[in-house]
mmCIF file of C-alpha atoms in Angstrom:
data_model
loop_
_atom_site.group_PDB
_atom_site.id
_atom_site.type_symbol
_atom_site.label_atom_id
_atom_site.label_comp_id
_atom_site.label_asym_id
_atom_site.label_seq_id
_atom_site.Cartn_x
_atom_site.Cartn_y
_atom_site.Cartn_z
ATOM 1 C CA UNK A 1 -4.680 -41.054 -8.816
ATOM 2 C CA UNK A 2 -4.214 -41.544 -5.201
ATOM 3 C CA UNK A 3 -1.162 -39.680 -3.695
ATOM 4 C CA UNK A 4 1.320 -41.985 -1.345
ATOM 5 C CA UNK A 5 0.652 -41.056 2.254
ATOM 6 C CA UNK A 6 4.571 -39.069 2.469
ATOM 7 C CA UNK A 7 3.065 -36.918 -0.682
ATOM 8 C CA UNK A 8 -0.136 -36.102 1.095
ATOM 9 C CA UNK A 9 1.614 -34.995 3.801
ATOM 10 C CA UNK A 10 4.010 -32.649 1.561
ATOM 11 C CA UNK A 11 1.022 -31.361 0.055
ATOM 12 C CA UNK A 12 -0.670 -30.492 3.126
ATOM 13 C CA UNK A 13 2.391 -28.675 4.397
ATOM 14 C CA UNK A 14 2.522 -26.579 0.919
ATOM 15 C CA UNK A 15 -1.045 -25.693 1.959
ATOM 16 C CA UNK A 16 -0.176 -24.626 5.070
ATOM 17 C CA UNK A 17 2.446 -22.151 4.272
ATOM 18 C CA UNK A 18 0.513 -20.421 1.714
ATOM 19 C CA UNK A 19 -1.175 -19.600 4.616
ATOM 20 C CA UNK A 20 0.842 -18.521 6.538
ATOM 21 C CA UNK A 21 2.465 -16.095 3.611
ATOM 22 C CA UNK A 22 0.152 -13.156 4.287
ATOM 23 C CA UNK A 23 1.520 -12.064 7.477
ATOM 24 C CA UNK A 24 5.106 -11.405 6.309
ATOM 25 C CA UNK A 25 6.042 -8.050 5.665
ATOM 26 C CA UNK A 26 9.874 -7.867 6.326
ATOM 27 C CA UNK A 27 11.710 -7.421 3.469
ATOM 28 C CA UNK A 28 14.893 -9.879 4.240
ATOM 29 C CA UNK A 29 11.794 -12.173 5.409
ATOM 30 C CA UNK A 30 10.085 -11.914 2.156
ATOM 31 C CA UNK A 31 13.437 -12.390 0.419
ATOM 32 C CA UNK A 32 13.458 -15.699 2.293
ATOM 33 C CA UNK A 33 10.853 -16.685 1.423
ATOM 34 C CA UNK A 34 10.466 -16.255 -2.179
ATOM 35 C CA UNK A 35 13.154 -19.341 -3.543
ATOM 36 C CA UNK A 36 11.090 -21.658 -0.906
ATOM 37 C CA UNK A 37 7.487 -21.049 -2.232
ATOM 38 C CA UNK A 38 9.167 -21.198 -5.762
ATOM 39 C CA UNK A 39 10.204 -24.725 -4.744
ATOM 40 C CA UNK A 40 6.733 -25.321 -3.252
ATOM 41 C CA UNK A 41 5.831 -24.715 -7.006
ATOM 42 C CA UNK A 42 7.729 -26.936 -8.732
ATOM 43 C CA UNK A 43 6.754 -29.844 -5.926
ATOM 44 C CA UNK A 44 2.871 -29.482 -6.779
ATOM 45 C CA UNK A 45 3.489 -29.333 -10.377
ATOM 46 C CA UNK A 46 5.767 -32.682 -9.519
ATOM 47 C CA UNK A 47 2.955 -34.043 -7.115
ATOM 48 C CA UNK A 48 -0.073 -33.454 -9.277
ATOM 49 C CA UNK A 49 0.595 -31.011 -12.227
ATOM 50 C CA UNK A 50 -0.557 -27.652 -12.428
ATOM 51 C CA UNK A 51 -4.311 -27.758 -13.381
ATOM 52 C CA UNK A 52 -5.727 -27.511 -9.665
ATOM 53 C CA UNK A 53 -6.193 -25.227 -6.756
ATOM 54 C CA UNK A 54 -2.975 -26.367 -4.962
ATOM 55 C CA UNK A 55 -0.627 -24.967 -7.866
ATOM 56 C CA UNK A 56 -2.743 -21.719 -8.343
ATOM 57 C CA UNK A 57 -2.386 -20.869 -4.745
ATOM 58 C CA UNK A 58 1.013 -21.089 -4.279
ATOM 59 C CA UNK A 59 1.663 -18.922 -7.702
ATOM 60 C CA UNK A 60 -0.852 -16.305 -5.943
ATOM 61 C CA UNK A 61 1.766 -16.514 -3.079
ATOM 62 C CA UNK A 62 5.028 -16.045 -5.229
ATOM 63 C CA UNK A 63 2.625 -13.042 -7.686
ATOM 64 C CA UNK A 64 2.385 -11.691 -3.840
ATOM 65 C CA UNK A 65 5.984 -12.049 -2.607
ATOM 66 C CA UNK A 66 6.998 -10.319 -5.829
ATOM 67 C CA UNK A 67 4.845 -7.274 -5.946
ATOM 68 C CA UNK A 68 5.719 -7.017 -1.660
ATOM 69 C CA UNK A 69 9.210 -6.797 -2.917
ATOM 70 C CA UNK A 70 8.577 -4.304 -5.341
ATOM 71 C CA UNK A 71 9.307 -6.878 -8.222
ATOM 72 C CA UNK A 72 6.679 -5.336 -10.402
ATOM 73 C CA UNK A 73 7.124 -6.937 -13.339
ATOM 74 C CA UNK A 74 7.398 -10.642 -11.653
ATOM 75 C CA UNK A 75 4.151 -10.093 -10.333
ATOM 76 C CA UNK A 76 2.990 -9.133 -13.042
ATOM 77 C CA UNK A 77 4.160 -11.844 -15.279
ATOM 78 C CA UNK A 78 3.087 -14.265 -12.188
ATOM 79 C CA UNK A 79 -0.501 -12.740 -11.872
ATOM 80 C CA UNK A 80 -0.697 -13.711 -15.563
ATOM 81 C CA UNK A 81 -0.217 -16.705 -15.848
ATOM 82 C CA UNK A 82 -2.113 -17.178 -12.617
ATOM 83 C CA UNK A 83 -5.957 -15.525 -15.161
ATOM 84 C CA UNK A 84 -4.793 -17.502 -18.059
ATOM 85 C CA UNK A 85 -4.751 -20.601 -15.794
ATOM 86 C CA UNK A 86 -7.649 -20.545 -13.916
ATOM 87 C CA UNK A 87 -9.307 -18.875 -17.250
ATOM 88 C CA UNK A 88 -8.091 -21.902 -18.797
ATOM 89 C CA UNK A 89 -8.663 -24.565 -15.780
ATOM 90 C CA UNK A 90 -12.044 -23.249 -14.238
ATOM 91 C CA UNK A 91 -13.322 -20.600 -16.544
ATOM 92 C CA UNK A 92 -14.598 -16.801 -16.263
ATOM 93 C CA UNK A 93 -17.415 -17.837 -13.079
ATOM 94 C CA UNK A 94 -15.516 -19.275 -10.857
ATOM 95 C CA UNK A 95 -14.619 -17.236 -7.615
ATOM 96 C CA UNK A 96 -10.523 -17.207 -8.117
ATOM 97 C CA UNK A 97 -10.873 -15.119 -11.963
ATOM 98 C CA UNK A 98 -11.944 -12.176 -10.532
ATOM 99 C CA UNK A 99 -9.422 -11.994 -7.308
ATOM 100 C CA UNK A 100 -6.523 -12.625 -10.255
ATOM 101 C CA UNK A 101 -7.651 -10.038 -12.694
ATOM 102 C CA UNK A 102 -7.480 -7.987 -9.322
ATOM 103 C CA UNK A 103 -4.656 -8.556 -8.713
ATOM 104 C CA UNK A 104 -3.079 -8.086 -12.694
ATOM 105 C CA UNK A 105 -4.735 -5.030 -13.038
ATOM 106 C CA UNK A 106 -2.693 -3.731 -9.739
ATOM 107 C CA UNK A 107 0.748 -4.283 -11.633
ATOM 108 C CA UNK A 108 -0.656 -2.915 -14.867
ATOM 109 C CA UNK A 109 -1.835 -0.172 -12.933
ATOM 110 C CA UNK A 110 1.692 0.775 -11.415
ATOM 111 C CA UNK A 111 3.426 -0.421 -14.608
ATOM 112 C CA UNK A 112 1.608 2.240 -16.192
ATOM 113 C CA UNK A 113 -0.847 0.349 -18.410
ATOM 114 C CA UNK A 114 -3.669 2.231 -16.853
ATOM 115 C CA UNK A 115 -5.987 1.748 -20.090
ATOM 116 C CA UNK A 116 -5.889 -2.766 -19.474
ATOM 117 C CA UNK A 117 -5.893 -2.337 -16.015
ATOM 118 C CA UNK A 118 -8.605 -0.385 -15.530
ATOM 119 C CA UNK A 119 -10.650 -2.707 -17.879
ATOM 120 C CA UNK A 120 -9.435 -5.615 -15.934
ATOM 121 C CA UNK A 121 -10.524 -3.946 -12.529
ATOM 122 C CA UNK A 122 -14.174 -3.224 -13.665
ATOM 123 C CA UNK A 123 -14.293 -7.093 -15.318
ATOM 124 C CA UNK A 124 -13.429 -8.316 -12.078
ATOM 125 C CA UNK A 125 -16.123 -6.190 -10.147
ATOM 126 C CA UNK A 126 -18.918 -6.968 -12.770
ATOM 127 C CA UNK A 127 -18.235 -10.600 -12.375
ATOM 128 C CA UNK A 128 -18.373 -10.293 -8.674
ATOM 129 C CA UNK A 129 -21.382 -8.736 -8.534
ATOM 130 C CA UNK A 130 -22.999 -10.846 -10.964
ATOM 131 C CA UNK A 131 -21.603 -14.075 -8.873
ATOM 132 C CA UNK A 132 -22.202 -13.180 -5.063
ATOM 133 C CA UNK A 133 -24.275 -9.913 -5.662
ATOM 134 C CA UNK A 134 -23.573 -6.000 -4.460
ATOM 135 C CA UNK A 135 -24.201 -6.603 -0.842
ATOM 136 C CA UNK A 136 -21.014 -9.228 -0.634
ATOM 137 C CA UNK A 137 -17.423 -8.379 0.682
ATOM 138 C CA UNK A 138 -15.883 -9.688 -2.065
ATOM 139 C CA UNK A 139 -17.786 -6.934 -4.180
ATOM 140 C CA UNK A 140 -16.947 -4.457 -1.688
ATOM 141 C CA UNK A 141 -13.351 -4.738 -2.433
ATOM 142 C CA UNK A 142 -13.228 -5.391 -5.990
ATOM 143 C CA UNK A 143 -15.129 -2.089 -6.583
ATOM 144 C CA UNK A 144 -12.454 -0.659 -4.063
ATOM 145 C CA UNK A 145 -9.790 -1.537 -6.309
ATOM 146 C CA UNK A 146 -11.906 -0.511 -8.817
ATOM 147 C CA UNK A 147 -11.659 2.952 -7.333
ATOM 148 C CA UNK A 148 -7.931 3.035 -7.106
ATOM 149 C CA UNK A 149 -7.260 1.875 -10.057
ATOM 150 C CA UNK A 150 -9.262 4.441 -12.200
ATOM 151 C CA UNK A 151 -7.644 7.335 -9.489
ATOM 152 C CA UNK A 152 -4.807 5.848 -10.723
ATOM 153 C CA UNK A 153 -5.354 6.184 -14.253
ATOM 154 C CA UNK A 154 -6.521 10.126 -13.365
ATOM 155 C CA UNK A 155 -10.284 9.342 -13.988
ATOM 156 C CA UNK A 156 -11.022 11.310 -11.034
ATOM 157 C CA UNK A 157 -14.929 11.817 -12.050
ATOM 158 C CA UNK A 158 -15.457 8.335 -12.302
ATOM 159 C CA UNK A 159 -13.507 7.586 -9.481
ATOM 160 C CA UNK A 160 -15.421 9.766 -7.117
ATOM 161 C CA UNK A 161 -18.716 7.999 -8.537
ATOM 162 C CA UNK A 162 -17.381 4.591 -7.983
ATOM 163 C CA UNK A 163 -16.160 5.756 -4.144
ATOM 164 C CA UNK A 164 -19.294 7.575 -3.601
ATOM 165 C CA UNK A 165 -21.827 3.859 -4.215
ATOM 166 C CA UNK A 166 -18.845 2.122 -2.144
ATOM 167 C CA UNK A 167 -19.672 4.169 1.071
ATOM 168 C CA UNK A 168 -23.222 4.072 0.302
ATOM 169 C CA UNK A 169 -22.676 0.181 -0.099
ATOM 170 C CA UNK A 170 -20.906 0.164 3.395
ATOM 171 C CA UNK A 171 -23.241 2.597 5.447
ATOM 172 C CA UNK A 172 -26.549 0.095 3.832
ATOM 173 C CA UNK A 173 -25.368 -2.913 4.297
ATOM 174 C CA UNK A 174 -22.595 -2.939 7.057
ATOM 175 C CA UNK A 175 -23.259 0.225 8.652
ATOM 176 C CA UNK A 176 -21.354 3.528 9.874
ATOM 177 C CA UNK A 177 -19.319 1.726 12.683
ATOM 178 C CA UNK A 178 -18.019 -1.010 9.927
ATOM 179 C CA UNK A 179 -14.258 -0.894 10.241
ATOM 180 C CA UNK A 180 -13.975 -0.691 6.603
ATOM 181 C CA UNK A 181 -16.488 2.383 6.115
ATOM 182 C CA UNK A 182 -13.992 4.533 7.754
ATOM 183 C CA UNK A 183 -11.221 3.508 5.201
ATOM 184 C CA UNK A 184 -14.114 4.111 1.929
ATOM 185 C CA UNK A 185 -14.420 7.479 3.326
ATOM 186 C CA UNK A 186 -10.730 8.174 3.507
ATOM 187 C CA UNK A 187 -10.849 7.535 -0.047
ATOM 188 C CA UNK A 188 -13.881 8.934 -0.993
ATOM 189 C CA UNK A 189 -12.345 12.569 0.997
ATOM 190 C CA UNK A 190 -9.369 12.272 -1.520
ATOM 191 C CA UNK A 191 -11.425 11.614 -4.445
ATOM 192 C CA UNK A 192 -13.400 14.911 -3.670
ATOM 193 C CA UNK A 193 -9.941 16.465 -3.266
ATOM 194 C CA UNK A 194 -8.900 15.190 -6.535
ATOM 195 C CA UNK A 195 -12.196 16.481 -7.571
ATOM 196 C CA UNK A 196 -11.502 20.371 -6.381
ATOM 197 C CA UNK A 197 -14.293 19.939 -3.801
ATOM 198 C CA UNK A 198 -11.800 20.537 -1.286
ATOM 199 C CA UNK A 199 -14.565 22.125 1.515
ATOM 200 C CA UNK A 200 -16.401 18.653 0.361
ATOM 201 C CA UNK A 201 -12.875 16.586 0.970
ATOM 202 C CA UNK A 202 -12.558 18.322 4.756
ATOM 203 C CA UNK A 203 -15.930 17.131 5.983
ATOM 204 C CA UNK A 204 -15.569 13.971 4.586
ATOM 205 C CA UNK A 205 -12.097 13.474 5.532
ATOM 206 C CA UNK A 206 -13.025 15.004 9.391
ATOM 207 C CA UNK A 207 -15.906 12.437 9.064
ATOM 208 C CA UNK A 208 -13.837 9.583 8.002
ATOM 209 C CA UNK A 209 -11.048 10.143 11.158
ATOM 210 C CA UNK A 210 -13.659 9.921 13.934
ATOM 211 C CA UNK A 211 -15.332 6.319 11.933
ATOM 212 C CA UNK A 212 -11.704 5.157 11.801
ATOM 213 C CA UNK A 213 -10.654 6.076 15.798
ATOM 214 C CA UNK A 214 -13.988 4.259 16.911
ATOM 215 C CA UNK A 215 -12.868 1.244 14.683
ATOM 216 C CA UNK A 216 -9.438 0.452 15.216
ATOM 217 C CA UNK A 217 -7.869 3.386 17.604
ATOM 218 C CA UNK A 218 -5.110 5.745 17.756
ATOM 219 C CA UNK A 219 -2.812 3.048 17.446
ATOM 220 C CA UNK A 220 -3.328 2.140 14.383
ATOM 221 C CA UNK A 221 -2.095 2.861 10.535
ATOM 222 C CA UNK A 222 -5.815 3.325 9.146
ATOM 223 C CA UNK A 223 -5.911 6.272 11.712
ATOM 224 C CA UNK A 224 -2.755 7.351 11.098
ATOM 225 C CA UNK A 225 -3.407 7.501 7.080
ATOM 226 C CA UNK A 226 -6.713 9.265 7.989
ATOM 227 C CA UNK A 227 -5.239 11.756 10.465
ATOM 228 C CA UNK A 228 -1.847 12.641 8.533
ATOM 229 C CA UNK A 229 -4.866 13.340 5.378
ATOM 230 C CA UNK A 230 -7.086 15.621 7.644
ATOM 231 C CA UNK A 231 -4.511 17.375 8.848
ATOM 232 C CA UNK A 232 -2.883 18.444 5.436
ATOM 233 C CA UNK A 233 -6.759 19.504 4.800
ATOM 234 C CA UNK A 234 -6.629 22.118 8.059
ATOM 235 C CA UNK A 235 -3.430 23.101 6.597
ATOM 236 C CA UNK A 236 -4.748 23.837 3.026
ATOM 237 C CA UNK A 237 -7.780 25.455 4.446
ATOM 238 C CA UNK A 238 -5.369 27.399 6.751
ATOM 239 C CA UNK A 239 -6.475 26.261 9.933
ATOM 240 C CA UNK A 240 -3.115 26.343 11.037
ATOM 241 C CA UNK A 241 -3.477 25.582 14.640
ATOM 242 C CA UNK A 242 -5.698 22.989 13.943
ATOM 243 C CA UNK A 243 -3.063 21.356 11.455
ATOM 244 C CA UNK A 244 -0.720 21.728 14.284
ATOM 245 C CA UNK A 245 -2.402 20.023 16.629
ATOM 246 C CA UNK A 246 -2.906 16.723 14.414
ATOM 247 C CA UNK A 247 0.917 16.582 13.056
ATOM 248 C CA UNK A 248 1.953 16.847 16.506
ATOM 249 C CA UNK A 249 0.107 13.900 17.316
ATOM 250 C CA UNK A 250 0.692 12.370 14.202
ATOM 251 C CA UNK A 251 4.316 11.743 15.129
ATOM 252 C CA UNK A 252 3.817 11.051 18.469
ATOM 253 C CA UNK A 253 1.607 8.069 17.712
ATOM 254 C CA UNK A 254 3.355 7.230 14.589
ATOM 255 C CA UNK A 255 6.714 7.196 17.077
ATOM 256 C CA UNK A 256 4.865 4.818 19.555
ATOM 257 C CA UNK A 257 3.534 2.744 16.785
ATOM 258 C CA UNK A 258 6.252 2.109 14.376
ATOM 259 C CA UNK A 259 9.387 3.039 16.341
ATOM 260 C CA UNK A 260 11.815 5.631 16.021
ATOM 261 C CA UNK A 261 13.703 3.619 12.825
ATOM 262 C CA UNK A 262 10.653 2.706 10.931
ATOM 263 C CA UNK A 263 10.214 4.410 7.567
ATOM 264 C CA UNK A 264 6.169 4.633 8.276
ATOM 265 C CA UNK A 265 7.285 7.014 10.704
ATOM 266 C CA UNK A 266 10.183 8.717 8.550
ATOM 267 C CA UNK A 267 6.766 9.493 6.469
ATOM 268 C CA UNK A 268 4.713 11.102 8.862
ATOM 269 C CA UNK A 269 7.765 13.026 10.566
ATOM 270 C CA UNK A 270 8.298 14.141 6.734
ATOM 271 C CA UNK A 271 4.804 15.480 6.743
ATOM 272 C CA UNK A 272 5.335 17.512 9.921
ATOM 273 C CA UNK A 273 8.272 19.209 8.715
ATOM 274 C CA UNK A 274 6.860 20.522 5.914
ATOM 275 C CA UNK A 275 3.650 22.078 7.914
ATOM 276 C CA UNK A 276 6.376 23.776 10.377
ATOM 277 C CA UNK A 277 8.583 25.083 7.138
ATOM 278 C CA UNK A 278 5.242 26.528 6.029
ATOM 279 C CA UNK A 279 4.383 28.378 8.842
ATOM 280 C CA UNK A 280 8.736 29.377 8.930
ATOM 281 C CA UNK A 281 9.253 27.426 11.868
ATOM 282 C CA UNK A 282 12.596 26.020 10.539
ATOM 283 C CA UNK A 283 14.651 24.851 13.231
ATOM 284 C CA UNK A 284 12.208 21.860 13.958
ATOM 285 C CA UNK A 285 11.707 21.750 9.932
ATOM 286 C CA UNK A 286 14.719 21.235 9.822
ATOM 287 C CA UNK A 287 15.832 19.103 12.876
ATOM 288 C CA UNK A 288 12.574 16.783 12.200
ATOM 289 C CA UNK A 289 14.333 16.199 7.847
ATOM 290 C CA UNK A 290 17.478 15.530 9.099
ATOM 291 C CA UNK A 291 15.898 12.722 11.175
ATOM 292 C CA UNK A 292 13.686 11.548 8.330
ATOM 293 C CA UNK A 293 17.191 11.855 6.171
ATOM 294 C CA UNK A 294 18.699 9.543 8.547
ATOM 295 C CA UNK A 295 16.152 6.804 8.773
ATOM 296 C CA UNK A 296 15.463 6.224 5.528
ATOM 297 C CA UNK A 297 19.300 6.451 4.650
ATOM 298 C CA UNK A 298 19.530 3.486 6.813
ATOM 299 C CA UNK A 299 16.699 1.560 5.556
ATOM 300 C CA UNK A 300 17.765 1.584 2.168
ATOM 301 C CA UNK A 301 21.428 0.032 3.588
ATOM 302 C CA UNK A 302 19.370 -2.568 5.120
ATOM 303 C CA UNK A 303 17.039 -3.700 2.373
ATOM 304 C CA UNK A 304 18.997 -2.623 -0.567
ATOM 305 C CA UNK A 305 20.259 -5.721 -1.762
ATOM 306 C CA UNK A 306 16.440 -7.517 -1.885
ATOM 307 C CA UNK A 307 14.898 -5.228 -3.434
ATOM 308 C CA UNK A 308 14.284 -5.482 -7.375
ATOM 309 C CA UNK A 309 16.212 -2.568 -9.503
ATOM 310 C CA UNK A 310 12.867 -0.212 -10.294
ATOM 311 C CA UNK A 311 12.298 -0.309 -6.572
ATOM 312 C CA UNK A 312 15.818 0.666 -5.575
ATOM 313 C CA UNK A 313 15.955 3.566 -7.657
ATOM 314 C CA UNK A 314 12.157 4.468 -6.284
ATOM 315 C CA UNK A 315 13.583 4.321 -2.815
ATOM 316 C CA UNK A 316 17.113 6.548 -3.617
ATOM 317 C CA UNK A 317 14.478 9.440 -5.247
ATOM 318 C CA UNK A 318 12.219 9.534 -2.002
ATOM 319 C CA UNK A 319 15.309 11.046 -0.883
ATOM 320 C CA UNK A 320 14.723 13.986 -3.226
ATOM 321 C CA UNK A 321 11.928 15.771 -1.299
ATOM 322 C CA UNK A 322 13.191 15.888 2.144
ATOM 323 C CA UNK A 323 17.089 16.295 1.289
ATOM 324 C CA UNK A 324 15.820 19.453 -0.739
ATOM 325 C CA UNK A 325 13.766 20.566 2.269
ATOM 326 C CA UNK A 326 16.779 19.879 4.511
ATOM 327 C CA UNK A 327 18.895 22.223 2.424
ATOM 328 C CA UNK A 328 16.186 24.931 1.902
ATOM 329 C CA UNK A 329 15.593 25.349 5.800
ATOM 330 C CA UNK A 330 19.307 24.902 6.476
ATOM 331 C CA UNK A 331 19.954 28.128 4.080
ATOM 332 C CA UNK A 332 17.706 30.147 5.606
ATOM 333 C CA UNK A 333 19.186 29.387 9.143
ATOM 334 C CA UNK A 334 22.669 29.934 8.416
ATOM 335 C CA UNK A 335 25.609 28.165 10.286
ATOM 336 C CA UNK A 336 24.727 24.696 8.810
ATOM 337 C CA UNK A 337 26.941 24.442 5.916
ATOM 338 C CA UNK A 338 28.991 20.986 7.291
ATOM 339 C CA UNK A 339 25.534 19.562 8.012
ATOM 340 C CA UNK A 340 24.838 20.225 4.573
ATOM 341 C CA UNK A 341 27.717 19.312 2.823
ATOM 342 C CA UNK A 342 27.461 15.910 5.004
ATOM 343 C CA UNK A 343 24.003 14.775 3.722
ATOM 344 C CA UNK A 344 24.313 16.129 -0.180
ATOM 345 C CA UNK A 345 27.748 13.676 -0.193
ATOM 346 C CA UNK A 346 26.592 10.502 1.785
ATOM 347 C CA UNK A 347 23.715 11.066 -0.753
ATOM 348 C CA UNK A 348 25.204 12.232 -4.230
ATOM 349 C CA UNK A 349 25.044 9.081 -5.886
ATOM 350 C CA UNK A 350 21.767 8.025 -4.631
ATOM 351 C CA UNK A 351 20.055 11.458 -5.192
ATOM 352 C CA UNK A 352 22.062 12.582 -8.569
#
């Protein structure tokens, strides 16, 4: 049936937001968000039932907000019923099956079904490259997640093969400068790692960092995930001053990029800290954990209350690692026992 022109319009605006959904990343934002695109979903069904593209999208955006959130099992349970009904509405060949088996076998994946998920990751990249071929994007990333997924799972050989005909993929068909090639060989350096090819992971990894500063620059996370990586390599391989070299610009960058109160940067200052502990430089160990103590202390104030329960605790036992670094280098220092004392109590219940 023909929809009145007032229900066009509504529909058009649902369309629009879902959208505009993939550029929030704020957690109070997302938290916003969620009841209105829930709404959104029970208008369409209203408006013109649930068999059609309008209804799937919108569950793709509320499968999205949920897993953003760290609402693993709504996504999950969303992501669901999102295969069953386009399974059910369009059938296994048409282009929206494989992106939602993606996306279920993600939250099997981190739910710890590793065995389903990694059965729905390689469905969804046969079917891909049965329906648009090996050259296409959309291949590219389904055999991507492909790759996670089974690191994931620990199948590290198969892993590595399925990384190693990705950047083959991307060097044939998009070439070396690709953005994206820089980011397969991140993750073909730390399947090597995971591999105990670690002189193998270094060159690729060292590889990977200059592909990734020609695509998208210092400023950037990709080169921050592929610089923080290389240098815990030159630290491994104990190419110390090397390693110190990269943390030290690792936080300056990640500083500039994120801010001083971002936990991106909490991260990275976290892996600097532990390179100058290893090499018994403690004071700035130590100063740099307190810091990384602080910011995510106050992140988790701030975003507590919309996060989902799994995530919370997740959050509270990040705390773990530095706040038992923090301690460790504060021993060994001496005259820090009310420093201490301050951060195991503001922390005891979190950290307990």
């Amino acid at each position: 049936r023909r929809l009145p022109r007032d229900d066009q319009f509504d529909l058009a605006r649902i369309q629009a937001r879902s959208i505009d959904i993939n550029a929030l990343t704020d957690p109070s934002d997302l938290s916003m968000e969620l009841p209105r695109r829930q709404r959104d979903l029970r208008e369409v069904e209203r408006l013109v039932g649930t068999n059609n593209r309008h209804y799937l999208m919108v569950l793709l955006n509320v499968g999205d907000i949920h897993l953003k959130l760290g609402q693993t099992s709504r996504a999950d349970q969303t992501y669901r019923e999102l295969t069953d009904r386009v399974f059910d509405v369009a059938g296994p060949s048409h282009p929206w099956f494989p992106t939602a088996l993606a996306r279920l076998a993600s939250t099997r994946s981190d739910l710890g079904d590793h065995p389903v998920a990694v059965g729905h990751a390689r469905q969804a990249a046969q079917l891909v490259e049965t329906q648009a071929g090996p050259w296409s994007d959309e291949y590219l990333v389904r055999l991507q997640t492909l790759g996670q997924t089974l690191h994931s799972a620990s199948f590290h050989n198969e892993s590595l093969g399925v990384f190693e005909e990705l950047v083959a993929l991307h060097l044939e068909f998009r070439g070396r400068e690709h953005p994206d090639t820089g980011t397969c060989l991140t993750s073909l350096a730390q399947s090597y790692y995971n591999d105990h090819q670690f002189s193998r992971a270094r060159d690729v990894a060292r590889d990977a960092l200059e592909v990734v500063l020609k695509s998208f620059g210092k400023k950037s996370r990709q080169y921050l995930h592929a610089l923080n990586f290389v240098a815990q390599l030159e630290d491994d391989a104990d190419n110390h001053q090397q390693a110190r070299e990269h943390f030290d610009e690792l936080v300056e960058v990640s500083r500039e990029v994120f801010g001083p109160d971002h936990p991106n940067y909490a991260t990275y200052l976290g892996s600097a800290a532990a390179h100058y502990e290893l090499l018994g430089d403690l004071e700035p160990a130590a100063d740099m954990l307190e810091d990384v103590l602080t910011i995510r202390r106050r992140y988790l104030n701030e975003t507590f209350a919309a996060q989902a329960e799994s995530h919370q605790l997740e959050m509270a036992a990040d705390l773990r690692g530095p706040l038992f670094g923090y301690v460790t280098c504060c021993i060994q220092l001496g005259g820090r026992e009310q420093d201490i004392w301050r951060h195991v109590l503001e922390w005891k219940g979190a950290v307990s």
